[in-house]
PDB file of C-alpha atoms in Angstrom:
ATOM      1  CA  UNK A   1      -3.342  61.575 108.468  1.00 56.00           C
ATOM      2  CA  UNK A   2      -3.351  65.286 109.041  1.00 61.00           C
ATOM      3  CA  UNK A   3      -0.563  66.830 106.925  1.00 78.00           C
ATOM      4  CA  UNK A   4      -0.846  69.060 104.584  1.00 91.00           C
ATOM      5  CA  UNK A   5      -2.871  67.329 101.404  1.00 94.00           C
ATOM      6  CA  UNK A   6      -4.176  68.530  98.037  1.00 96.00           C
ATOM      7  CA  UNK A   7      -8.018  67.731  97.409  1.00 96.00           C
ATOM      8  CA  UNK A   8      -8.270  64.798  94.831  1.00 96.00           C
ATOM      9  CA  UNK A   9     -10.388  63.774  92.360  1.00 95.00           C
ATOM     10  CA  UNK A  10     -11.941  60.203  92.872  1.00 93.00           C
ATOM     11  CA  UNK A  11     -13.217  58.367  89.537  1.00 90.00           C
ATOM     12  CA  UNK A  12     -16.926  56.641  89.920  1.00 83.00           C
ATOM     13  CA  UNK A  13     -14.564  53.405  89.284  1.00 83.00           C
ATOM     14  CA  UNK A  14     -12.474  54.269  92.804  1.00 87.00           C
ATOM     15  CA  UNK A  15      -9.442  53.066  91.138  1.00 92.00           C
ATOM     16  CA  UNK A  16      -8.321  56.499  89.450  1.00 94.00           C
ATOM     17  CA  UNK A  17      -7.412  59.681  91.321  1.00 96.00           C
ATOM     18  CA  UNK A  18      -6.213  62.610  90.134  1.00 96.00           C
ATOM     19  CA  UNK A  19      -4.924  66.330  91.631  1.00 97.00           C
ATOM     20  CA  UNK A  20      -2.386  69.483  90.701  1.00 97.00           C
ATOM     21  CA  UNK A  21       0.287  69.721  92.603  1.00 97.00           C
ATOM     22  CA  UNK A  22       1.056  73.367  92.802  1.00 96.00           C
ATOM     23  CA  UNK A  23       4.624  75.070  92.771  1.00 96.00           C
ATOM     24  CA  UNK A  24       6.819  76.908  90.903  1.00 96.00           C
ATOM     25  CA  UNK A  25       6.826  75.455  87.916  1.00 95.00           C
ATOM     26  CA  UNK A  26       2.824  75.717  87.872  1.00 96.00           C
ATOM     27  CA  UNK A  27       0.088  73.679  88.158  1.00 96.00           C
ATOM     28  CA  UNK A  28       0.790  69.750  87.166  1.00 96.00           C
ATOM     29  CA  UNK A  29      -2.057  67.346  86.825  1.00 96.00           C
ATOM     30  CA  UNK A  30      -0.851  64.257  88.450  1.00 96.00           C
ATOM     31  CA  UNK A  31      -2.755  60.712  88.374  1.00 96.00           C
ATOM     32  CA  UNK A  32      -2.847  57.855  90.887  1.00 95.00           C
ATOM     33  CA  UNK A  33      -4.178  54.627  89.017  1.00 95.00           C
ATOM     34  CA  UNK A  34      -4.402  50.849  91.051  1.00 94.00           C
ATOM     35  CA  UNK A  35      -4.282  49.060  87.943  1.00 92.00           C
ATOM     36  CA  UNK A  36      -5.288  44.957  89.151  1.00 90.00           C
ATOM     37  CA  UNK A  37      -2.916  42.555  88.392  1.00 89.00           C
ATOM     38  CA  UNK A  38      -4.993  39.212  89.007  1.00 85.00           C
ATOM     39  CA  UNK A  39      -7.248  38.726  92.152  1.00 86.00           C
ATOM     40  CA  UNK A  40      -6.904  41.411  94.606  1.00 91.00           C
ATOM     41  CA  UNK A  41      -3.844  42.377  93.808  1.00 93.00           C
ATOM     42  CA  UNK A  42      -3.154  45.926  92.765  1.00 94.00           C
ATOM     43  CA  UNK A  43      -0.481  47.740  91.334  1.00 93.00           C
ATOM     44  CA  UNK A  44      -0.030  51.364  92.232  1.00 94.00           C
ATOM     45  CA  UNK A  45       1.016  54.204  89.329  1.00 92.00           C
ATOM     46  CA  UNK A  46       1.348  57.770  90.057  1.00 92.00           C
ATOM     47  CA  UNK A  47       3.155  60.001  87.733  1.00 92.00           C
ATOM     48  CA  UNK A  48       2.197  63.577  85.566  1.00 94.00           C
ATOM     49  CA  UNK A  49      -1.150  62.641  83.542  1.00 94.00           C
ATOM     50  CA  UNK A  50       0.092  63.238  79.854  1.00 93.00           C
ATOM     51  CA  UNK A  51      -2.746  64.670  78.225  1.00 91.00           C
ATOM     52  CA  UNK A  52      -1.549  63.891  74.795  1.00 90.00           C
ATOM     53  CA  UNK A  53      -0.999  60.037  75.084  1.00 90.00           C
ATOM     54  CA  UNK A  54      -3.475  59.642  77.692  1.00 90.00           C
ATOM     55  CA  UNK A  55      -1.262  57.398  80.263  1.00 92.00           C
ATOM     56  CA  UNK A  56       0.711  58.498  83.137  1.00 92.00           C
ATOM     57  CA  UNK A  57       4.245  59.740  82.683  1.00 90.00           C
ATOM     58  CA  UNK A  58       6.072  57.625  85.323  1.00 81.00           C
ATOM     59  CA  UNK A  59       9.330  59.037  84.699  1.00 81.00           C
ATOM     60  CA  UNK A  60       8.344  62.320  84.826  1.00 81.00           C
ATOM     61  CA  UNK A  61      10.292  64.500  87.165  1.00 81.00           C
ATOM     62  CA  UNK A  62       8.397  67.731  88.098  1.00 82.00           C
ATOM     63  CA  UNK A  63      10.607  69.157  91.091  1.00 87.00           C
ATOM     64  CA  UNK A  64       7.613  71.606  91.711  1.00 93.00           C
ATOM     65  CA  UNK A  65       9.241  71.865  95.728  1.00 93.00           C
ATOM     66  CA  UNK A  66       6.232  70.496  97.150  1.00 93.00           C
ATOM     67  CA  UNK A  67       7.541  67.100  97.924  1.00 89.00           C
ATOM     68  CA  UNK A  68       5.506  66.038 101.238  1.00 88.00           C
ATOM     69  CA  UNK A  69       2.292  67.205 100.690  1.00 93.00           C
ATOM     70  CA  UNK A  70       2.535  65.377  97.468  1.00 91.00           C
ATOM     71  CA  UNK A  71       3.447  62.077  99.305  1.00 88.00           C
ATOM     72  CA  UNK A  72       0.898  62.415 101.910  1.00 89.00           C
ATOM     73  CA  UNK A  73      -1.575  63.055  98.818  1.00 93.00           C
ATOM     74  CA  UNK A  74      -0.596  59.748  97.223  1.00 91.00           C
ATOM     75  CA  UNK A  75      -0.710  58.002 100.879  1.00 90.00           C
ATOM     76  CA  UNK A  76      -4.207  59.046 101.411  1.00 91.00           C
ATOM     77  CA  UNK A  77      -5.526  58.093  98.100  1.00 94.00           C
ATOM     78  CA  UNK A  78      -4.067  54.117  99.460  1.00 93.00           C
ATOM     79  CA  UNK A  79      -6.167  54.657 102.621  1.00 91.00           C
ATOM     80  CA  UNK A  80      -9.081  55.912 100.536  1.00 92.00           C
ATOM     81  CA  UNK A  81      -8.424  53.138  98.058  1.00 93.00           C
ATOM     82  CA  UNK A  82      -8.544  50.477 100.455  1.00 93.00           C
ATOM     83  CA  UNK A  83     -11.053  51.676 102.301  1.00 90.00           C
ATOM     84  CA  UNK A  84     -13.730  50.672  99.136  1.00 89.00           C
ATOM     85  CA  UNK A  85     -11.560  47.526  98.182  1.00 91.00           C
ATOM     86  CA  UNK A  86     -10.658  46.252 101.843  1.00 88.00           C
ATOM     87  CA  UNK A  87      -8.971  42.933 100.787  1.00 90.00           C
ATOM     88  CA  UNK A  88      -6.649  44.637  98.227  1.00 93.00           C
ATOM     89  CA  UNK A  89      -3.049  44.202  98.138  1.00 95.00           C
ATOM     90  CA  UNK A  90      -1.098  46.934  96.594  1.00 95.00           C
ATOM     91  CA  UNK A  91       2.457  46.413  94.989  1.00 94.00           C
ATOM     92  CA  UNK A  92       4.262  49.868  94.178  1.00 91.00           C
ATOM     93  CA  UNK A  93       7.445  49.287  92.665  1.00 84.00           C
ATOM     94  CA  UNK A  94       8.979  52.537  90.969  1.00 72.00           C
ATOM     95  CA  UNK A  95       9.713  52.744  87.291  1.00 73.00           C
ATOM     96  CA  UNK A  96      12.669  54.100  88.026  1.00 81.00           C
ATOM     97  CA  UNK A  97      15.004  53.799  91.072  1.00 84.00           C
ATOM     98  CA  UNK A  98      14.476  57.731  92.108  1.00 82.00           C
ATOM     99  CA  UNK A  99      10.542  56.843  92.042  1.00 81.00           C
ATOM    100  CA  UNK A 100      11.078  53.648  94.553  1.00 87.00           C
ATOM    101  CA  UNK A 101      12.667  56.194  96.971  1.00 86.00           C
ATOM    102  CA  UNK A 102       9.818  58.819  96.924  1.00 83.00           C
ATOM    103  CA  UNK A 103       7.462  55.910  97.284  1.00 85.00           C
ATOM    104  CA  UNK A 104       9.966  54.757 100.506  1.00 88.00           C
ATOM    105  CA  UNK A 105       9.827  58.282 101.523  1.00 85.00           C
ATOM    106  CA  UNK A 106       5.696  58.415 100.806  1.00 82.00           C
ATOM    107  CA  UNK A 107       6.019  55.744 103.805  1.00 86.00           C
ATOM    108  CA  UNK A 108       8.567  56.778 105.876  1.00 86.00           C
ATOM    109  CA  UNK A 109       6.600  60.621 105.986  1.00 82.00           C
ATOM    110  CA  UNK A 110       3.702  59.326 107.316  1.00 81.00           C
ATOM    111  CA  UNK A 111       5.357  56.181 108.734  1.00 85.00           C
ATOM    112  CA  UNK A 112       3.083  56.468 112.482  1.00 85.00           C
ATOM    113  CA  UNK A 113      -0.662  56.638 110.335  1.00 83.00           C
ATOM    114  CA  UNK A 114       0.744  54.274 107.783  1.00 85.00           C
ATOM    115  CA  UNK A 115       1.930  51.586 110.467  1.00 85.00           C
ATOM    116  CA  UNK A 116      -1.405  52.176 112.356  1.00 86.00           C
ATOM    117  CA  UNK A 117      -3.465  51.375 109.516  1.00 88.00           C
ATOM    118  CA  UNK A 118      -1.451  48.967 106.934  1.00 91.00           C
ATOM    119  CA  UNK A 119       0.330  45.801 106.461  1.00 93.00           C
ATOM    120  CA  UNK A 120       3.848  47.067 105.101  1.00 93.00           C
ATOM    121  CA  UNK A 121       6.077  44.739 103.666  1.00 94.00           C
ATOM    122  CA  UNK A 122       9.136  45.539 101.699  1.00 94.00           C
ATOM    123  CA  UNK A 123      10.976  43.549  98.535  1.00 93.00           C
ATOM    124  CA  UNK A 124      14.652  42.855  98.664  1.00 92.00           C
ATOM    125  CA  UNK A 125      16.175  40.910  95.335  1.00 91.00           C
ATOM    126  CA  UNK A 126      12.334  39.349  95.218  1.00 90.00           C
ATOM    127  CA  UNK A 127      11.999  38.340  98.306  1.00 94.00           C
ATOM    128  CA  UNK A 128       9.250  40.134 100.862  1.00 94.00           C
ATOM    129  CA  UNK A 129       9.565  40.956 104.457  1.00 95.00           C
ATOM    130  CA  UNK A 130       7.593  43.057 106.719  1.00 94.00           C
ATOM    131  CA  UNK A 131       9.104  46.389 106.087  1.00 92.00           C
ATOM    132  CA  UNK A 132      11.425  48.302 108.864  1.00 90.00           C
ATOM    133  CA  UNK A 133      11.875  51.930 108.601  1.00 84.00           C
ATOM    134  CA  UNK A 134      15.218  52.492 107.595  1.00 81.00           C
ATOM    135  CA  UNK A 135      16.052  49.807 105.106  1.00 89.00           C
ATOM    136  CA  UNK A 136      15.856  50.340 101.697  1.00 90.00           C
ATOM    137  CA  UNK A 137      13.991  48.091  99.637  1.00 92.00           C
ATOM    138  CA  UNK A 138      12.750  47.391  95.616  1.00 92.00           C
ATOM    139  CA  UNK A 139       9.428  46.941  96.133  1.00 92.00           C
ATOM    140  CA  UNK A 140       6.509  47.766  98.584  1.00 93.00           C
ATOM    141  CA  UNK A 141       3.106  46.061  99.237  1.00 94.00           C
ATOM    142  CA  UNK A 142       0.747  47.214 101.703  1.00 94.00           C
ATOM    143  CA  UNK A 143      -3.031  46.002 102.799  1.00 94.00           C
ATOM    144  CA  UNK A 144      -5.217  46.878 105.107  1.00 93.00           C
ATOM    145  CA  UNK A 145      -5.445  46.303 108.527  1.00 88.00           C
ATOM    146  CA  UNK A 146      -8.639  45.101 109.570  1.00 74.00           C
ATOM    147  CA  UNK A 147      -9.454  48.275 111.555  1.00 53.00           C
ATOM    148  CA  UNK A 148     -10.321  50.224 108.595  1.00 45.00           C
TER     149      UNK A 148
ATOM    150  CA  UNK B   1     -12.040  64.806  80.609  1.00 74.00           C
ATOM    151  CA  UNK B   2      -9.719  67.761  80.226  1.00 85.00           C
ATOM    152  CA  UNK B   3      -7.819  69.672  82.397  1.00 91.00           C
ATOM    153  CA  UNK B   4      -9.994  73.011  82.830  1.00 89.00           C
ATOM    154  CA  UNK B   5     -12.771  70.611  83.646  1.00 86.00           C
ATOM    155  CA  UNK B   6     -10.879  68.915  86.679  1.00 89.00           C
ATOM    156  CA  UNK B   7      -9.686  72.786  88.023  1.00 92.00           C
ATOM    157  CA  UNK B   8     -12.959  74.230  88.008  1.00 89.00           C
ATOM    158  CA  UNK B   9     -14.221  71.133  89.846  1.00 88.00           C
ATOM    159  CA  UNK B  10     -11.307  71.085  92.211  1.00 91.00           C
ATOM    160  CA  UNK B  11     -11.810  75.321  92.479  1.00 91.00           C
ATOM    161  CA  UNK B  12     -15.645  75.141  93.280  1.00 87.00           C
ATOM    162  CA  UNK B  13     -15.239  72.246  95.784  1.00 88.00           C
ATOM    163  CA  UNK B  14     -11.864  73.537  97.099  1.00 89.00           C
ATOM    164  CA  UNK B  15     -11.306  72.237 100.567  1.00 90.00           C
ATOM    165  CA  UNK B  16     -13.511  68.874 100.036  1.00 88.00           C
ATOM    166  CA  UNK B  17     -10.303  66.401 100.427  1.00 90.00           C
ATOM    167  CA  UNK B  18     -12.469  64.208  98.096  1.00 90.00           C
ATOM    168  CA  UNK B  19     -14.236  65.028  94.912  1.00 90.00           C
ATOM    169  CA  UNK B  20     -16.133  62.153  93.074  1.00 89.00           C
ATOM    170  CA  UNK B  21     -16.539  62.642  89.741  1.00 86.00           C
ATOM    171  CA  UNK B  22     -18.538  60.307  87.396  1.00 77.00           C
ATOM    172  CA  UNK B  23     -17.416  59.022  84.033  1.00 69.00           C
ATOM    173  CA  UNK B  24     -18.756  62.302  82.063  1.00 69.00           C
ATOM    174  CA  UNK B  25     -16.500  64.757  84.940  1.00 68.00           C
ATOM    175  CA  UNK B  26     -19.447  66.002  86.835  1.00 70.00           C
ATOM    176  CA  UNK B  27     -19.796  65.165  90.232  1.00 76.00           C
ATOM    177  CA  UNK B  28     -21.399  62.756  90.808  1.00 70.00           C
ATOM    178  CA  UNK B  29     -24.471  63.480  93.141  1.00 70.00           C
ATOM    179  CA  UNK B  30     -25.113  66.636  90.569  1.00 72.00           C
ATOM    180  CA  UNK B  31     -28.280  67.079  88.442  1.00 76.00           C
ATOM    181  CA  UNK B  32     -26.253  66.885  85.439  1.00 75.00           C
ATOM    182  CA  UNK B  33     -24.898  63.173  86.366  1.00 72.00           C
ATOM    183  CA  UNK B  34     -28.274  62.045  88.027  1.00 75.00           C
ATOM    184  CA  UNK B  35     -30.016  62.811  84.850  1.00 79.00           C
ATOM    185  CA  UNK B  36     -27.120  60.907  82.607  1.00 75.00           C
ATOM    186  CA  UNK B  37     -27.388  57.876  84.910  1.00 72.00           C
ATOM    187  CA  UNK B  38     -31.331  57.876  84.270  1.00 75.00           C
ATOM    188  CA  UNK B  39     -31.013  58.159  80.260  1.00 77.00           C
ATOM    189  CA  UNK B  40     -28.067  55.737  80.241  1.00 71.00           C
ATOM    190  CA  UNK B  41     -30.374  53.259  81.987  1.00 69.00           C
ATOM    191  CA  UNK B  42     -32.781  54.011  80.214  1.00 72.00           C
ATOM    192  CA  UNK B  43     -30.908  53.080  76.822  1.00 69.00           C
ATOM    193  CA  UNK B  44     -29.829  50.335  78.257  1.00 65.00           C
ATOM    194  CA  UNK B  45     -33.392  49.040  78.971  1.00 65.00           C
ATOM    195  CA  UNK B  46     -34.201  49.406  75.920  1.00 65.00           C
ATOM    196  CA  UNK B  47     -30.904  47.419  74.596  1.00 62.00           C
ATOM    197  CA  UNK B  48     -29.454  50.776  72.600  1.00 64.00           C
ATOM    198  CA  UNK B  49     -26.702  49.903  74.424  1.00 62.00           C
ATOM    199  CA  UNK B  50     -25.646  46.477  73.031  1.00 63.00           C
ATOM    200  CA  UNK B  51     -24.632  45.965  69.099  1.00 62.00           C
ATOM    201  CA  UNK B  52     -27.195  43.753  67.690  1.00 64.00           C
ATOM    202  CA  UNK B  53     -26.884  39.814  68.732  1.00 67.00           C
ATOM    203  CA  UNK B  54     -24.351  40.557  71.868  1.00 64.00           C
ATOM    204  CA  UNK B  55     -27.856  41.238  73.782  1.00 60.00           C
ATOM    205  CA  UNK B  56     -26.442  38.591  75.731  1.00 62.00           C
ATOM    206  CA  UNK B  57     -24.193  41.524  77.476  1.00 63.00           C
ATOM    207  CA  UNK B  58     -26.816  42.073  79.242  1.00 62.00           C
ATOM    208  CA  UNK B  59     -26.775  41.450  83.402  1.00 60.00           C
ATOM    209  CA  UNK B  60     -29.239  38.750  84.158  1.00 60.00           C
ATOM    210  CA  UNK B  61     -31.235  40.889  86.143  1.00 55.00           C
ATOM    211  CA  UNK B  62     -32.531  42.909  83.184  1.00 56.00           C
ATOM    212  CA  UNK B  63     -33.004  39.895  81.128  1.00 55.00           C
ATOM    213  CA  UNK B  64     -36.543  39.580  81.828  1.00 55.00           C
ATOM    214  CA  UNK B  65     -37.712  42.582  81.695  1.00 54.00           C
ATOM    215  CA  UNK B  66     -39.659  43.262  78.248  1.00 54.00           C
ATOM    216  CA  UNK B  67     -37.628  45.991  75.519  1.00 54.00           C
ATOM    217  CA  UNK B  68     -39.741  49.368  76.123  1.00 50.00           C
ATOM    218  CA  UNK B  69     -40.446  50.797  73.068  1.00 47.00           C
TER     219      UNK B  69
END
């Protein structure tokens, strides 16, 4: 996964990351959390870190025009991710239905590395599938394939 | 851990991709966070770390080894 990518910070816990995305509207801290949900099962939230409250803004809309490398930032903190929890299953489902497209667009961007190295299945009305490029789905799960 | 903490980490180590940071926000191979780790463990050999009676907290591993102090 060579695009363009900010630097992150990883937690000692591997289950936090966090970077700036940089733009015009300044520097934003942004978070990546896989929160567990039972077993190995993970659920993926990435929003503006609200320093106040201490939780990750998921509605947060930041339009700082730096779009892909922000995607491929979020895509290689899953390949980083699984890389120290190998049998994980991650569930992203957006908060909001703008934040399940950039997460279908987080995967579509980097669709080639992403199809290479992951399990990608795709939520329609509850029900999964294995995931096909141009179809627009609720909810996305990915794990590992066993190369990593 | 506050935001001018993560920007100077992510300025000094600009270009690393990754950046671990341990729970304090110092990274975590530097002096600062190997000499936390030792005093932590050291506290928590000597059960500082557990509210009296939930000694029980403890890992099994440590359970035999005699308080210091």
């Amino acid at each position: 996964m060579n695009r363009e990518r900010y630097d992150l910070i990883r937690h000692r816990s591997k289950i936090r990351f966090d970077f700036f995305s940089k733009g015009p509207k300044g520097l934003i801290w942004k978070t990546i959390q896989f929160k567990r949900s039972g077993g190995n099962h993970f659920n993926l939230s990435f929003g503006d870190w609200n320093e106040s409250l201490q939780k990750i803004d998921d509605q947060a809309r930041s339009n700082n025009l730096d779009r892909d490398k922000l995607l491929s930032t979020v895509a290689y903190a899953v390949l980083e991710f699984l890389e120290n929890f190998p049998g994980a299953r991650i569930t992203a489902g957006g908060s909001t239905p703008a934040r399940t497209r950039l997460y279908q667009m987080a995967i579509n961007t980097n669709w080639v590395e992403i199809n290479l190295l992951l399990n990608v299945s795709g939520s329609i009305n509850g029900i999964w599938e294995t995931m096909e490029r141009r179809k627009n789905y609720d909810a996305f799960s990915v794990t590992a394939k066993s190369i990593l | 851990m506050d935001r001018e903490t993560l920007l100077a980490l992510l300025e000094k180590n600009k270009g690393a991709k990754i950046i671990d940071i341990d729970e304090w926000g110092v990274l975590d191979n530097s002096p600062e966070a190997i000499k936390r780790l030792e005093d932590f463990k050291q506290k928590f050999l000597r059960r500082e770390c557990f509210p009296p009676g939930m000694e029980h907290w403890m890992p099994d591993e440590y359970k035999d080894l005699p308080p210091k102090d």
